[in-house]
PDB file of C-alpha atoms in Angstrom:
ATOM      1  CA  MET A1438      81.280 217.774 331.443  1.00  0.00           C
ATOM      2  CA  ARG A1439      84.947 217.159 332.115  1.00  0.00           C
ATOM      3  CA  LEU A1440      86.741 219.315 334.649  1.00  0.00           C
ATOM      4  CA  ASP A1441      90.434 218.500 334.490  1.00  0.00           C
ATOM      5  CA  ASN A1442      93.171 220.028 336.638  1.00  0.00           C
ATOM      6  CA  SER A1443      94.027 222.701 334.053  1.00  0.00           C
ATOM      7  CA  SER A1444      90.367 223.797 333.906  1.00  0.00           C
ATOM      8  CA  VAL A1445      90.190 224.018 337.684  1.00  0.00           C
ATOM      9  CA  TYR A1446      93.370 226.102 337.638  1.00  0.00           C
ATOM     10  CA  ASP A1447      91.946 228.404 334.931  1.00  0.00           C
ATOM     11  CA  TYR A1448      88.744 228.939 336.924  1.00  0.00           C
ATOM     12  CA  LYS A1449      90.747 229.617 340.090  1.00  0.00           C
ATOM     13  CA  ILE A1450      92.788 232.283 338.292  1.00  0.00           C
ATOM     14  CA  LEU A1451      89.602 233.903 336.969  1.00  0.00           C
ATOM     15  CA  LEU A1452      87.977 233.941 340.402  1.00  0.00           C
ATOM     16  CA  ASP A1453      91.101 235.268 342.093  1.00  0.00           C
ATOM     17  CA  ASN A1454      91.282 238.105 339.562  1.00  0.00           C
ATOM     18  CA  PHE A1455      87.631 238.970 339.227  1.00  0.00           C
ATOM     19  CA  GLY A1456      85.887 237.323 342.168  1.00  0.00           C
ATOM     20  CA  GLU A1457      82.353 236.559 341.011  1.00  0.00           C
ATOM     21  CA  PHE A1458      80.743 234.445 338.341  1.00  0.00           C
ATOM     22  CA  ARG A1459      77.326 233.339 337.203  1.00  0.00           C
ATOM     23  CA  GLY A1460      76.090 231.054 334.481  1.00  0.00           C
ATOM     24  CA  PHE A1461      74.434 227.758 333.788  1.00  0.00           C
ATOM     25  CA  LYS A1462      75.087 224.220 332.606  1.00  0.00           C
ATOM     26  CA  GLU A1463      72.371 222.186 330.946  1.00  0.00           C
ATOM     27  CA  LEU A1464      71.458 219.811 328.163  1.00  0.00           C
ATOM     28  CA  ILE A1465      69.764 221.995 325.589  1.00  0.00           C
ATOM     29  CA  LYS A1466      68.411 221.812 322.046  1.00  0.00           C
ATOM     30  CA  LEU A1467      70.516 223.757 319.552  1.00  0.00           C
ATOM     31  CA  ASP A1468      67.590 225.926 318.464  1.00  0.00           C
ATOM     32  CA  GLU A1469      66.959 227.015 322.100  1.00  0.00           C
ATOM     33  CA  ILE A1470      70.496 228.153 322.979  1.00  0.00           C
ATOM     34  CA  ILE A1471      70.239 231.746 321.724  1.00  0.00           C
ATOM     35  CA  ASP A1472      67.064 232.343 323.778  1.00  0.00           C
ATOM     36  CA  ARG A1473      68.755 230.840 326.840  1.00  0.00           C
ATOM     37  CA  ILE A1474      71.877 232.988 326.391  1.00  0.00           C
ATOM     38  CA  ASP A1475      69.763 236.138 325.966  1.00  0.00           C
ATOM     39  CA  ARG A1476      68.638 235.848 329.596  1.00  0.00           C
ATOM     40  CA  PHE A1477      72.114 236.985 330.674  1.00  0.00           C
ATOM     41  CA  ASN A1478      73.531 240.481 330.719  1.00  0.00           C
ATOM     42  CA  PHE A1479      77.100 240.385 329.404  1.00  0.00           C
ATOM     43  CA  ALA A1480      77.770 244.107 329.986  1.00  0.00           C
ATOM     44  CA  ASN A1481      80.012 243.585 333.038  1.00  0.00           C
ATOM     45  CA  ALA A1482      81.671 240.389 331.852  1.00  0.00           C
ATOM     46  CA  LYS A1483      85.451 240.380 332.089  1.00  0.00           C
ATOM     47  CA  SER A1484      85.739 236.762 330.961  1.00  0.00           C
ATOM     48  CA  ILE A1485      83.332 234.215 329.564  1.00  0.00           C
ATOM     49  CA  VAL A1486      84.085 230.503 329.625  1.00  0.00           C
ATOM     50  CA  LEU A1487      82.071 228.267 327.292  1.00  0.00           C
ATOM     51  CA  GLU A1488      82.339 224.509 327.662  1.00  0.00           C
ATOM     52  CA  LEU A1489      80.454 222.652 324.973  1.00  0.00           C
ATOM     53  CA  ASP A1490      79.754 218.939 324.828  1.00  0.00           C
ATOM     54  CA  LEU A1491      78.834 218.432 321.183  1.00  0.00           C
ATOM     55  CA  PRO A1492      77.388 215.560 319.194  1.00  0.00           C
ATOM     56  CA  THR A1493      79.862 213.940 316.822  1.00  0.00           C
ATOM     57  CA  LYS A1494      77.693 214.935 313.857  1.00  0.00           C
ATOM     58  CA  ILE A1495      77.134 218.660 314.199  1.00  0.00           C
ATOM     59  CA  ASP A1496      77.026 221.478 311.699  1.00  0.00           C
ATOM     60  CA  LEU A1497      79.817 223.771 312.917  1.00  0.00           C
ATOM     61  CA  SER A1498      78.026 226.800 311.498  1.00  0.00           C
ATOM     62  CA  LYS A1499      75.543 226.400 314.383  1.00  0.00           C
ATOM     63  CA  ILE A1500      78.379 226.849 316.870  1.00  0.00           C
ATOM     64  CA  ASP A1501      79.597 229.846 314.882  1.00  0.00           C
ATOM     65  CA  VAL A1502      76.166 231.499 315.211  1.00  0.00           C
ATOM     66  CA  ILE A1503      76.244 231.035 318.994  1.00  0.00           C
ATOM     67  CA  VAL A1504      79.736 232.525 319.317  1.00  0.00           C
ATOM     68  CA  GLU A1505      78.872 235.443 317.007  1.00  0.00           C
ATOM     69  CA  HIS A1506      75.753 236.146 319.075  1.00  0.00           C
ATOM     70  CA  ILE A1507      77.786 236.282 322.279  1.00  0.00           C
ATOM     71  CA  ASN A1508      80.461 238.439 320.629  1.00  0.00           C
ATOM     72  CA  LYS A1509      77.824 241.013 319.651  1.00  0.00           C
ATOM     73  CA  ASN A1510      76.830 241.399 323.289  1.00  0.00           C
ATOM     74  CA  ILE A1511      80.221 241.692 325.003  1.00  0.00           C
ATOM     75  CA  CYS A1512      82.856 244.412 325.335  1.00  0.00           C
ATOM     76  CA  LYS A1513      85.938 244.259 323.151  1.00  0.00           C
ATOM     77  CA  SER A1514      88.048 243.716 326.275  1.00  0.00           C
ATOM     78  CA  THR A1515      86.053 240.647 327.399  1.00  0.00           C
ATOM     79  CA  GLU A1516      88.057 237.433 327.178  1.00  0.00           C
ATOM     80  CA  LEU A1517      86.082 234.582 325.596  1.00  0.00           C
ATOM     81  CA  MET A1518      87.359 231.019 326.126  1.00  0.00           C
ATOM     82  CA  ILE A1519      85.719 228.092 324.351  1.00  0.00           C
ATOM     83  CA  THR A1520      86.374 224.428 325.133  1.00  0.00           C
ATOM     84  CA  PRO A1521      84.573 221.868 322.947  1.00  0.00           C
ATOM     85  CA  HIS A1522      84.250 218.144 323.690  1.00  0.00           C
ATOM     86  CA  LEU A1523      82.680 215.472 321.468  1.00  0.00           C
ATOM     87  CA  ASP A1524      80.041 213.229 323.036  1.00  0.00           C
ATOM     88  CA  ASP A1525      78.724 210.223 321.091  1.00  0.00           C
ATOM     89  CA  SER A1526      75.648 209.974 323.318  1.00  0.00           C
ATOM     90  CA  LEU A1527      74.216 213.349 322.233  1.00  0.00           C
ATOM     91  CA  LYS A1528      71.661 213.675 319.443  1.00  0.00           C
ATOM     92  CA  GLU A1529      72.448 215.893 316.446  1.00  0.00           C
ATOM     93  CA  ASP A1530      70.138 218.660 317.706  1.00  0.00           C
ATOM     94  CA  GLU A1531      71.398 218.922 321.292  1.00  0.00           C
ATOM     95  CA  MET A1532      74.468 219.787 323.320  1.00  0.00           C
ATOM     96  CA  ILE A1533      75.516 220.198 326.915  1.00  0.00           C
ATOM     97  CA  PHE A1534      76.167 223.894 327.200  1.00  0.00           C
ATOM     98  CA  GLN A1535      77.990 225.491 330.101  1.00  0.00           C
ATOM     99  CA  VAL A1536      78.623 229.203 330.306  1.00  0.00           C
ATOM    100  CA  LEU A1537      80.423 230.935 333.150  1.00  0.00           C
ATOM    101  CA  ILE A1538      80.424 234.720 333.164  1.00  0.00           C
ATOM    102  CA  VAL A1539      83.169 236.188 335.321  1.00  0.00           C
ATOM    103  CA  GLU A1540      82.622 239.729 336.584  1.00  0.00           C
ATOM    104  CA  ASN A1541      84.502 242.288 338.646  1.00  0.00           C
ATOM    105  CA  LYS A1542      84.270 242.069 342.400  1.00  0.00           C
ATOM    106  CA  ILE A1543      81.709 244.544 343.617  1.00  0.00           C
ATOM    107  CA  LYS A1544      83.302 247.075 345.936  1.00  0.00           C
ATOM    108  CA  GLN A1545      81.113 247.993 348.887  1.00  0.00           C
ATOM    109  CA  GLY A1546      80.874 251.663 350.042  1.00  0.00           C
ATOM    110  CA  VAL A1547      84.098 253.608 350.105  1.00  0.00           C
TER     111      VAL A1547
END
């Protein structure tokens, strides 16, 4: 996964504004992604960053299904950023999938 200076800057802005994130990055089969995503609660997400390393031969409707599934589980105010990259070394049924879920800072007792 590439992490260029603009990406680092974007993540820094997100963390400065919201403070906490969780997520995962892994090589995964396309038919397993929805199950993997469903392990996360998106209810408190302020921003979601998806970085996808995709095979050069991929049916884009599969990506559409993933994005639609995430959209169904987030608030209308949640910002969703998607960055795709092509990777010739990946098989047609796999991708490197990274999701970062940025949430509000938790305020301790007032």
